[in-house]
Structure formats: C-alpha cells, structure tokens
CSV table of C-alpha atoms and ligand atoms in Angstrom, one decimal:
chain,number,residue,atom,x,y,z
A,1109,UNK,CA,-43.2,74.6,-54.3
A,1110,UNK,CA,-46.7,76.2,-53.9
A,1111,UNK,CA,-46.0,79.8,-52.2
A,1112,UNK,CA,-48.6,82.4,-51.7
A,1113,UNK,CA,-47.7,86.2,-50.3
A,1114,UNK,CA,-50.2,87.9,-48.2
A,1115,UNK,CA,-51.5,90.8,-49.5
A,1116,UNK,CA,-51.4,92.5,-45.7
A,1117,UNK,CA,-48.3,92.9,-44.8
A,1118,UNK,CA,-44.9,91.5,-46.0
A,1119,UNK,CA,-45.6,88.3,-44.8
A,1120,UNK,CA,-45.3,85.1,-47.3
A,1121,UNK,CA,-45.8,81.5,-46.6
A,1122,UNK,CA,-44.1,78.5,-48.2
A,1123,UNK,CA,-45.4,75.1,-47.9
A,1124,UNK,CA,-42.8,72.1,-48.0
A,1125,UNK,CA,-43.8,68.9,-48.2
A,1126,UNK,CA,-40.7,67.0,-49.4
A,1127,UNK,CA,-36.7,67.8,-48.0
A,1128,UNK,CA,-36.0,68.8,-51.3
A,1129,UNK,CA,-37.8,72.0,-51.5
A,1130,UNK,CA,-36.3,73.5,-48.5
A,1131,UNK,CA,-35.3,76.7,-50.0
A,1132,UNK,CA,-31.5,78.6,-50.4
A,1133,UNK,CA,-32.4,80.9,-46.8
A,1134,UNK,CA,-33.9,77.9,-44.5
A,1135,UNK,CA,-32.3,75.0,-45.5
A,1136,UNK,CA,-33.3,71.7,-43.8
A,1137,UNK,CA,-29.8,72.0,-40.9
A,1138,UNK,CA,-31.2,75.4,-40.5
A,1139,UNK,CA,-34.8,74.7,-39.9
A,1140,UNK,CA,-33.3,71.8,-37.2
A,1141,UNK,CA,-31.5,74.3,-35.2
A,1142,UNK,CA,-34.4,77.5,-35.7
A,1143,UNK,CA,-36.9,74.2,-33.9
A,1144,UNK,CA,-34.2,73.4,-31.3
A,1145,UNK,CA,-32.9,77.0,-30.8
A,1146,UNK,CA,-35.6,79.0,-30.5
A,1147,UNK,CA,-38.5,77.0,-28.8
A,1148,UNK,CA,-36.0,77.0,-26.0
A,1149,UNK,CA,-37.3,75.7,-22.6
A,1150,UNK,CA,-39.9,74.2,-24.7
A,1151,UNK,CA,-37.4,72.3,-27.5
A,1152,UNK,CA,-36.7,69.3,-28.5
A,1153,UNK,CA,-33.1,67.7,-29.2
A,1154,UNK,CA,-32.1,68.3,-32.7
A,1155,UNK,CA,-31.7,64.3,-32.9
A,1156,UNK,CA,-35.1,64.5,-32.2
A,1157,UNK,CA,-36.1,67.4,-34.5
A,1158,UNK,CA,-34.2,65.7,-37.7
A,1159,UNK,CA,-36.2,62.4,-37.0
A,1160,UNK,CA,-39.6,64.5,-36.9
A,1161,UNK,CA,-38.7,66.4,-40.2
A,1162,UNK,CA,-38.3,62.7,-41.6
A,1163,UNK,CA,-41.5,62.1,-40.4
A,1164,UNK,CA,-43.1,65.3,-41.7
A,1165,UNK,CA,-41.8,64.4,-45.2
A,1166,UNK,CA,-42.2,60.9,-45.5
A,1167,UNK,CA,-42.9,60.9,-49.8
A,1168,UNK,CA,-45.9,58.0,-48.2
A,1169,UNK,CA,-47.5,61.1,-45.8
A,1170,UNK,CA,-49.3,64.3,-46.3
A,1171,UNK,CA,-47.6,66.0,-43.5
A,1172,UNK,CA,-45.6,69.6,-44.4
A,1173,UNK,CA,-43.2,71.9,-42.9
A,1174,UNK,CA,-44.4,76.0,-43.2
A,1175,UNK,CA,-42.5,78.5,-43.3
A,1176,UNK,CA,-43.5,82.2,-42.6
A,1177,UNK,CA,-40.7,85.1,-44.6
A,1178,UNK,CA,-40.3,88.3,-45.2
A,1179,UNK,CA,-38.5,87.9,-48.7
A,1180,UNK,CA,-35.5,85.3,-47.6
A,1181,UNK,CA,-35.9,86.4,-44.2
A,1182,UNK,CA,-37.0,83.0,-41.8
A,1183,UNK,CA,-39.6,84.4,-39.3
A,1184,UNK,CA,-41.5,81.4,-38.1
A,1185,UNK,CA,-41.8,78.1,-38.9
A,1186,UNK,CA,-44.4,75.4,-37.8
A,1187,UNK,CA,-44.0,71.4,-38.5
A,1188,UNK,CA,-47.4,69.3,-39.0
A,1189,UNK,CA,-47.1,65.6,-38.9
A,1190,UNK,CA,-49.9,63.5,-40.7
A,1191,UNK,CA,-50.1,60.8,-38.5
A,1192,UNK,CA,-51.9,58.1,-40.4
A,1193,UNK,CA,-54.8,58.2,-37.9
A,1194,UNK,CA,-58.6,59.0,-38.4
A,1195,UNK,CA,-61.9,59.2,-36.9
A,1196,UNK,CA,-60.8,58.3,-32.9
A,1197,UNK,CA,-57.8,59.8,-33.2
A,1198,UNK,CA,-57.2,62.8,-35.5
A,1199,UNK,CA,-55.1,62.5,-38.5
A,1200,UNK,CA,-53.3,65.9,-37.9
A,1201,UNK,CA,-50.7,66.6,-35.0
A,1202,UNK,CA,-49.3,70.1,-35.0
A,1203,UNK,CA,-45.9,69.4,-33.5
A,1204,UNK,CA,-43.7,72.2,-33.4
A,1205,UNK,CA,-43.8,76.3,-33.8
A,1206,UNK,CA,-41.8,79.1,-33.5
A,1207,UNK,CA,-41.4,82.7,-34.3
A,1208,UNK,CA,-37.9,84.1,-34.4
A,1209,UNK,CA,-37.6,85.8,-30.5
A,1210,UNK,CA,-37.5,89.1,-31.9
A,1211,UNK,CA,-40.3,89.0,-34.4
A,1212,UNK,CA,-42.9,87.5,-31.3
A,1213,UNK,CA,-46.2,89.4,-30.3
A,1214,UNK,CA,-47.0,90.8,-34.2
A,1215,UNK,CA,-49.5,87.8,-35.1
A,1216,UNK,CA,-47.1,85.9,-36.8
A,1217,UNK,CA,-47.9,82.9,-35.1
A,1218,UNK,CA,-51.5,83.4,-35.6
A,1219,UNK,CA,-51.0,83.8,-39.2
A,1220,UNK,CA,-48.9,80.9,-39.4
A,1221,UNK,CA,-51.3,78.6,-37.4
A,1222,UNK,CA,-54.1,79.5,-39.2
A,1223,UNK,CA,-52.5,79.0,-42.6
A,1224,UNK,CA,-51.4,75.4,-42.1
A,1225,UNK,CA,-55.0,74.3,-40.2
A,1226,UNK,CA,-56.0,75.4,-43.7
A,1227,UNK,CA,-53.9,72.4,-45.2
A,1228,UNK,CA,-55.5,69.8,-43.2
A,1229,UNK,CA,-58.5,68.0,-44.0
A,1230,UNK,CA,-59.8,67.8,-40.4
A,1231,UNK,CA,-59.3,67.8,-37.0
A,1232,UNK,CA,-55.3,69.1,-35.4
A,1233,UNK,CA,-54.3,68.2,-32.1
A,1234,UNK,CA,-51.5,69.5,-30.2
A,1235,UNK,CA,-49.9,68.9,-26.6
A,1236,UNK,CA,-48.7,72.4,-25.1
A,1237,UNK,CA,-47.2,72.6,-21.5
A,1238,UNK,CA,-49.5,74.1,-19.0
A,1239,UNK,CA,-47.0,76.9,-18.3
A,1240,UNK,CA,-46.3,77.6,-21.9
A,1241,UNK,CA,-47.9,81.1,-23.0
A,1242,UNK,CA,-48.7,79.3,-26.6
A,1243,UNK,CA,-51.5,77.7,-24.8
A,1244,UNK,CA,-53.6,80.8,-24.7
A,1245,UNK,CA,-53.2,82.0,-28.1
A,1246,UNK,CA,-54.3,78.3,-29.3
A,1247,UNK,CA,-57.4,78.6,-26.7
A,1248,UNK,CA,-58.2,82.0,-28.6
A,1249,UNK,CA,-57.4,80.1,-31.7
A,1250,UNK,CA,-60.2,77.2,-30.9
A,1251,UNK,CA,-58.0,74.4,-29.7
A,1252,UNK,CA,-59.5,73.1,-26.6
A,1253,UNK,CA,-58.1,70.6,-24.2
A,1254,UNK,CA,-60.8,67.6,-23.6
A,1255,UNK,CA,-58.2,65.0,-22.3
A,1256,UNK,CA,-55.6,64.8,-19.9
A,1257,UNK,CA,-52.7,63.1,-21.6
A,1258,UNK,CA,-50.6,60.5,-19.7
A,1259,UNK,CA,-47.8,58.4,-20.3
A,1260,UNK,CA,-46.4,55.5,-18.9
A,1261,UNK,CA,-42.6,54.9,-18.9
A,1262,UNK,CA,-41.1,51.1,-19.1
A,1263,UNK,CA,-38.7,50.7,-16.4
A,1264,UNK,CA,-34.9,50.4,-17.5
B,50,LIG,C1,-46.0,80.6,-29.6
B,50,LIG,C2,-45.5,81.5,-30.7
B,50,LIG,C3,-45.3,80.6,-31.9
B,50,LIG,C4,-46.5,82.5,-31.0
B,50,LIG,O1,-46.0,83.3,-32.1
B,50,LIG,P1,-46.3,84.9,-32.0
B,50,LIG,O2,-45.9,85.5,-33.4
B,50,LIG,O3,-45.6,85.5,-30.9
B,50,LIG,O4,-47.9,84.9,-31.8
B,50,LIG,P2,-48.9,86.0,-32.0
B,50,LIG,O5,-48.3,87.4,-32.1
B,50,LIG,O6,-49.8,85.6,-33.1
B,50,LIG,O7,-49.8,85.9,-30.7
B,50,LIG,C5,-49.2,86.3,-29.4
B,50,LIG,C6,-49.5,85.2,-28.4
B,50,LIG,O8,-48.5,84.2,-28.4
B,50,LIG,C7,-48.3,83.8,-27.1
B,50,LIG,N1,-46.8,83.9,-26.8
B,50,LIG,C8,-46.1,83.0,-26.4
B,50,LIG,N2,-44.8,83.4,-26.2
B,50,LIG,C9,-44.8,84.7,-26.5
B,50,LIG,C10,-43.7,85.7,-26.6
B,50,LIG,N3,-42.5,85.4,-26.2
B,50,LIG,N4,-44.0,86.9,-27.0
B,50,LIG,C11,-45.3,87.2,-27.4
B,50,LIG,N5,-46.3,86.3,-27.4
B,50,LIG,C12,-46.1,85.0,-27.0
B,50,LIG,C13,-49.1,84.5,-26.2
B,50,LIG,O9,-50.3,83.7,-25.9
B,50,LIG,C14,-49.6,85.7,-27.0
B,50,LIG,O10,-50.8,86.0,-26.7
B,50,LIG,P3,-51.3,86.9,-25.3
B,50,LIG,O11,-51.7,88.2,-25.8
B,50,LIG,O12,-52.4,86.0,-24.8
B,50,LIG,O13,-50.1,86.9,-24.4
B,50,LIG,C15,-44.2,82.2,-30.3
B,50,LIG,O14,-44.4,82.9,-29.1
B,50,LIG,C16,-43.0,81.2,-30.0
B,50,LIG,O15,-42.3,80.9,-30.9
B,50,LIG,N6,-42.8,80.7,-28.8
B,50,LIG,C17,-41.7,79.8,-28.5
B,50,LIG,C18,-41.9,78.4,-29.1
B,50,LIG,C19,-43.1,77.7,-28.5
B,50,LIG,O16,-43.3,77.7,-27.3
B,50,LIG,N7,-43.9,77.2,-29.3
B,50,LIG,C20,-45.1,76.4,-28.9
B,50,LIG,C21,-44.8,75.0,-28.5
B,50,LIG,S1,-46.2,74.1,-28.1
C-alpha cells in the first residue's frame, strides 16, 4: 500500500488499488456509505457505489480509490475508474469525490484531485451537474467542458 504524507499540513494520502488494502479506519462498507452519505443530492445508491468500487479494483484495471487522512481520520475520498478507453475517448473517468461536510472549503479537495490526476497517464474526464459548486473548483482546476453529454433511455 504505497502512502505518502504531505509535508504541509497533516494531510496524508493512501492509494488503493485492490479491496484488500482498504485500511482498519475506512474499510470498503465504510467508503460505500462515506460516497452515498456525504455526496448527498449529488450521490449515487450504495448498490451502485459497491458495483463502481468493483470496477475501480478490477485486479485486470489500473483504476484506484484515494483516500485523504489525518492519521486514521477519513477526510475525503475520490474513486477513479480506468475505463479501458484511449485516444477518442480518455482512459481516466474521475467518478466520485467527497470531503467529509465539516472538513469542506480547506483545499482538501484540491489536494486530493490533484494527487490522483498525478496517477493517471493522461487525459481525466468527469460529468458534474451544472448546479453542483464542484464544477467551479474543477474549472479553476483545468477541466473544461467541450461536449454536451446526452443520453438516450430505452423505453420500458
Ligand atoms: C467538491 C468537494 C469534493 C470539494 O472539496 P473541498 O475540500 O471543499 O474543496 P476545496 O476546499 O479544495 O475547494 C473549495 C471549492 O469546492 C467547491 N465546493 C463545493 N461544495 C462545497 C462546500 N460545501 N463547501 C466549500 N466548497 C465547496 C467550491 O467550488 C469551492 O470553491 P469556491 O471558492 O469557488 O466556492 C466537496 O465540496 C464535496 O465533497 N462536495 C460534495 C460531493 C460532491 O458534490 N462531489 C463532486 C461530485 S461531481
């Protein structure tokens, strides 16, 4: 489990790339409710959360959960799938963070961004609602938005 503190501030990252190394203080049931808890009107179910982690880990993927902690304290977390893709579409899809409620507005989510986009080997994309205030911090971060993404739905 490759960890690294920063030298700035209490703040320590651990990089998990396999459901095994989910450490004592975020264990895998935990990280599914901290995603569907606290990304609330944003979240996803935690059916849907569990299936992403799978995802995430797959031993056949390079895609990696990250945690931000203050010694076993959980402050943010952010989920990266590698989805397989290349060139036309990137490889990297940031899919979910979140900083504990309480912990919000301190850069943590900065940090946490910009530790994982140092994991990946090339372009990230992300969909963000238009309302959500996460948008602007990934405009400041770089991210910009050169598609409008659609979707159609079969009928039942
Ligand atoms: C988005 C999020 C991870 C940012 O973490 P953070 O530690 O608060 O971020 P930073 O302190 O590095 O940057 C603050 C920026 O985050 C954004 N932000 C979003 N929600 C925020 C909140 N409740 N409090 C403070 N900032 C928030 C703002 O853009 C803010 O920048 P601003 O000065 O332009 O308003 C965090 O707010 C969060 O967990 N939000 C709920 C989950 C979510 O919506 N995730 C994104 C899904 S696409």
């Amino acid at each position: 489990m490759p960890e690294d503190a920063n030298p700035e501030a209490d703040l320590s990252f651990l990089k998990i790339t396999a459901n095994t190394d989910f450490p004592r203080w975020a264990k895998r049931p935990d990280l599914i409710r901290f995603f569907n808890e606290t990304m609330k009107p944003y979240h996803d179910t935690p059916e849907d959360v569990a299936s992403a982690l799978d995802y995430a880990l797959d031993p056949g993927r390079a895609g990696f959960v990250m945690l931000a902690h203050e010694d076993e304290k959980l402050l943010g977390a952010l989920t990266m799938l590698d989805s397989g893709m290349g060139g036309y579409i990137p490889r990297w899809i940031l899919l979910f963070v979140s900083v504990q409620p309480d912990a919000r507005g301190g850069g943590i989510g900065r940090r946490l961004i910009e530790r994982s986009l140092a994991e990946c080997d090339g372009p990230v994309k992300l969909h963000v609602e238009y309302d959500n205030p996460a948008k602007r911090l990934y405009e400041r971060m770089g991210f910009v938005s050169k598609y409008a993404e659609m979707r159609w739905e079969p009928s039942a």
